[in-house]
Amino acid sequence: MLILNCGCWNNKNKSTMNKNVVAYKVVSLILTLFVSLTSYAQAKSKITDIRISPSDENTRIVVDMSKQTSFSYFNLQSPERLVVDFKDTSSKFNFSKVDNSSNLIKKIRYSKPKLASDMRMVIELNKDITAQLFSLGPSADFGHRVVIDLKDLN
């Protein structure tokens, strides 16, 4: 009884309660952060398919996307390449499965982007080309797309 009257039990009990409250807040913060990061990761766009349609002087590449995606691109020379950066896009696409019968394209591959949240696609070319890129919204048969038209300069 003397211990209870001196207040020692109350201070110890308060200290334990404060530790429990802090632990609860830390766990809540971690769970909130985890849910936020999971939602962010799920919000990324994905390449769902790539179709290549060659003709004598031109080739059209259609990149099917899971949702609307912004992009930028630039050309590199020696060797000839077209680099396309897709903003907030997953890099989990198997480029080796893309059917390529174009005489303008050597291969399409992944490269490390400047930002970890982006995806960089490199189109290795057999010739010097001009490129025109544009987005298309969903239609009856297809979802969001990025279209890449390659024109042979020779």
Short mmCIF file of C-alpha atoms in Angstrom, two decimals:
data_model
loop_
_atom_site.label_atom_id
_atom_site.label_comp_id
_atom_site.label_asym_id
_atom_site.label_seq_id
_atom_site.Cartn_x
_atom_site.Cartn_y
_atom_site.Cartn_z
CA MET A 1 0.00 0.00 0.00
CA LEU A 2 2.87 2.30 0.76
CA ILE A 3 4.16 1.88 -2.83
CA LEU A 4 0.81 2.90 -4.28
CA ASN A 5 0.59 5.94 -2.06
CA CYS A 6 4.03 7.25 -3.03
CA GLY A 7 3.01 7.41 -6.69
CA CYS A 8 5.73 5.09 -7.98
CA TRP A 9 3.22 2.68 -9.48
CA ASN A 10 1.40 5.51 -11.26
CA ASN A 11 4.55 6.92 -12.88
CA LYS A 12 5.60 3.47 -14.05
CA ASN A 13 2.14 2.84 -15.44
CA LYS A 14 2.15 6.24 -17.23
CA SER A 15 5.58 5.50 -18.72
CA THR A 16 4.35 2.16 -20.08
CA MET A 17 1.23 3.83 -21.48
CA ASN A 18 3.35 6.54 -23.19
CA LYS A 19 5.57 3.86 -24.77
CA ASN A 20 2.48 2.03 -26.04
CA VAL A 21 1.05 5.22 -27.54
CA VAL A 22 4.37 5.98 -29.27
CA ALA A 23 4.62 2.40 -30.58
CA TYR A 24 1.02 2.61 -31.86
CA LYS A 25 1.75 5.89 -33.67
CA VAL A 26 4.94 4.50 -35.25
CA VAL A 27 3.15 1.36 -36.48
CA SER A 28 0.29 3.49 -37.84
CA LEU A 29 2.74 5.73 -39.69
CA ILE A 30 4.56 2.75 -41.20
CA LEU A 31 1.30 1.19 -42.36
CA THR A 32 0.11 4.47 -43.87
CA LEU A 33 3.42 4.87 -45.70
CA PHE A 34 3.25 1.28 -46.97
CA VAL A 35 -0.30 1.74 -48.29
CA SER A 36 0.68 5.03 -49.96
CA LEU A 37 3.72 3.49 -51.66
CA THR A 38 1.70 0.48 -52.79
CA SER A 39 -0.95 2.77 -54.29
CA TYR A 40 1.77 4.80 -56.02
CA ALA A 41 3.37 1.66 -57.47
CA GLN A 42 0.02 0.47 -58.77
CA ALA A 43 -0.59 3.88 -60.37
CA LYS A 44 2.33 3.41 -62.79
CA SER A 45 1.57 2.85 -66.42
CA LYS A 46 2.66 -0.40 -68.11
CA ILE A 47 3.52 -1.37 -71.66
CA THR A 48 1.08 -4.15 -72.49
CA ASP A 49 2.18 -4.86 -76.08
CA ILE A 50 4.31 -3.56 -78.94
CA ARG A 51 3.32 -4.05 -82.57
CA ILE A 52 5.63 -3.31 -85.52
CA SER A 53 4.16 -2.75 -89.00
CA PRO A 54 6.82 -2.34 -91.68
CA SER A 55 6.41 -1.11 -95.25
CA ASP A 56 8.97 -0.36 -97.97
CA GLU A 57 10.10 3.06 -96.72
CA ASN A 58 8.36 3.41 -93.34
CA THR A 59 7.76 1.47 -90.18
CA ARG A 60 5.06 2.09 -87.61
CA ILE A 61 5.55 0.96 -84.02
CA VAL A 62 2.48 0.96 -81.78
CA VAL A 63 3.14 0.77 -78.05
CA ASP A 64 0.02 -0.27 -76.16
CA MET A 65 -0.15 1.27 -72.68
CA SER A 66 -2.26 0.42 -69.64
CA LYS A 67 -3.14 4.11 -69.27
CA GLN A 68 -2.32 7.51 -70.75
CA THR A 69 1.39 8.22 -70.46
CA SER A 70 3.55 11.22 -71.23
CA PHE A 71 6.82 10.64 -73.05
CA SER A 72 9.84 12.35 -74.55
CA TYR A 73 12.33 11.16 -77.15
CA PHE A 74 15.63 11.92 -78.83
CA ASN A 75 17.93 10.43 -81.49
CA LEU A 76 21.48 9.18 -81.03
CA GLN A 77 24.02 8.47 -83.75
CA SER A 78 26.93 6.07 -84.27
CA PRO A 79 25.14 3.73 -83.99
CA GLU A 80 21.71 5.05 -84.94
CA ARG A 81 19.13 4.85 -82.14
CA LEU A 82 15.83 6.37 -81.12
CA VAL A 83 15.38 6.70 -77.34
CA VAL A 84 11.89 7.04 -75.86
CA ASP A 85 11.37 7.86 -72.17
CA PHE A 86 7.96 6.97 -70.75
CA LYS A 87 7.09 8.88 -67.57
CA ASP A 88 5.92 6.90 -64.51
CA THR A 89 6.00 3.60 -66.39
CA SER A 90 6.96 0.13 -65.21
CA SER A 91 10.07 -1.38 -66.78
CA LYS A 92 8.66 -4.91 -66.64
CA PHE A 93 8.15 -5.64 -70.32
CA ASN A 94 9.93 -8.39 -72.26
CA PHE A 95 11.22 -6.67 -75.42
CA SER A 96 12.71 -9.92 -76.74
CA LYS A 97 9.18 -11.17 -77.49
CA VAL A 98 8.41 -8.31 -79.90
CA ASP A 99 7.96 -9.59 -83.47
CA ASN A 100 10.22 -7.45 -85.69
CA SER A 101 10.26 -7.86 -89.47
CA SER A 102 11.23 -4.25 -90.25
CA ASN A 103 14.37 -3.51 -92.25
CA LEU A 104 14.71 -0.21 -90.33
CA ILE A 105 14.84 -1.73 -86.81
CA LYS A 106 17.65 -3.88 -85.48
CA LYS A 107 16.03 -4.45 -82.10
CA ILE A 108 14.12 -2.80 -79.29
CA ARG A 109 15.51 -2.96 -75.78
CA TYR A 110 15.31 -1.50 -72.28
CA SER A 111 17.87 1.01 -70.98
CA LYS A 112 18.29 2.64 -67.59
CA PRO A 113 16.25 5.88 -67.43
CA LYS A 114 17.31 9.10 -65.72
CA LEU A 115 14.48 8.75 -63.18
CA ALA A 116 13.82 5.43 -61.46
CA SER A 117 10.05 5.92 -61.86
CA ASP A 118 10.36 6.13 -65.67
CA MET A 119 11.03 3.54 -68.36
CA ARG A 120 13.48 4.02 -71.23
CA MET A 121 13.02 2.15 -74.49
CA VAL A 122 15.83 2.16 -77.06
CA ILE A 123 15.12 1.36 -80.69
CA GLU A 124 18.35 0.29 -82.37
CA LEU A 125 18.19 1.23 -86.04
CA ASN A 126 19.78 -0.08 -89.24
CA LYS A 127 19.55 3.31 -90.99
CA ASP A 128 19.25 7.03 -90.42
CA ILE A 129 15.56 7.87 -89.95
CA THR A 130 13.20 10.65 -89.02
CA ALA A 131 10.73 9.89 -86.26
CA GLN A 132 7.29 11.22 -85.48
CA LEU A 133 5.67 10.23 -82.17
CA PHE A 134 2.15 10.88 -80.94
CA SER A 135 -0.41 9.51 -78.48
CA LEU A 136 -3.77 7.97 -79.29
CA GLY A 137 -6.59 7.55 -76.82
CA PRO A 138 -8.66 4.40 -76.41
CA SER A 139 -10.77 3.15 -79.31
CA ALA A 140 -13.19 0.24 -79.65
CA ASP A 141 -10.38 -2.30 -80.10
CA PHE A 142 -7.40 -0.73 -78.30
CA GLY A 143 -6.55 1.20 -75.14
CA HIS A 144 -4.05 4.05 -74.82
CA ARG A 145 -1.23 3.95 -77.36
CA VAL A 146 1.97 5.71 -78.29
CA VAL A 147 2.58 5.59 -82.04
CA ILE A 148 6.10 5.87 -83.46
CA ASP A 149 6.40 6.44 -87.20
CA LEU A 150 9.89 5.86 -88.62
CA LYS A 151 10.71 7.15 -92.11
CA ASP A 152 13.79 6.07 -94.05
CA LEU A 153 15.81 9.13 -95.09
CA ASN A 154 17.46 7.37 -98.06
#
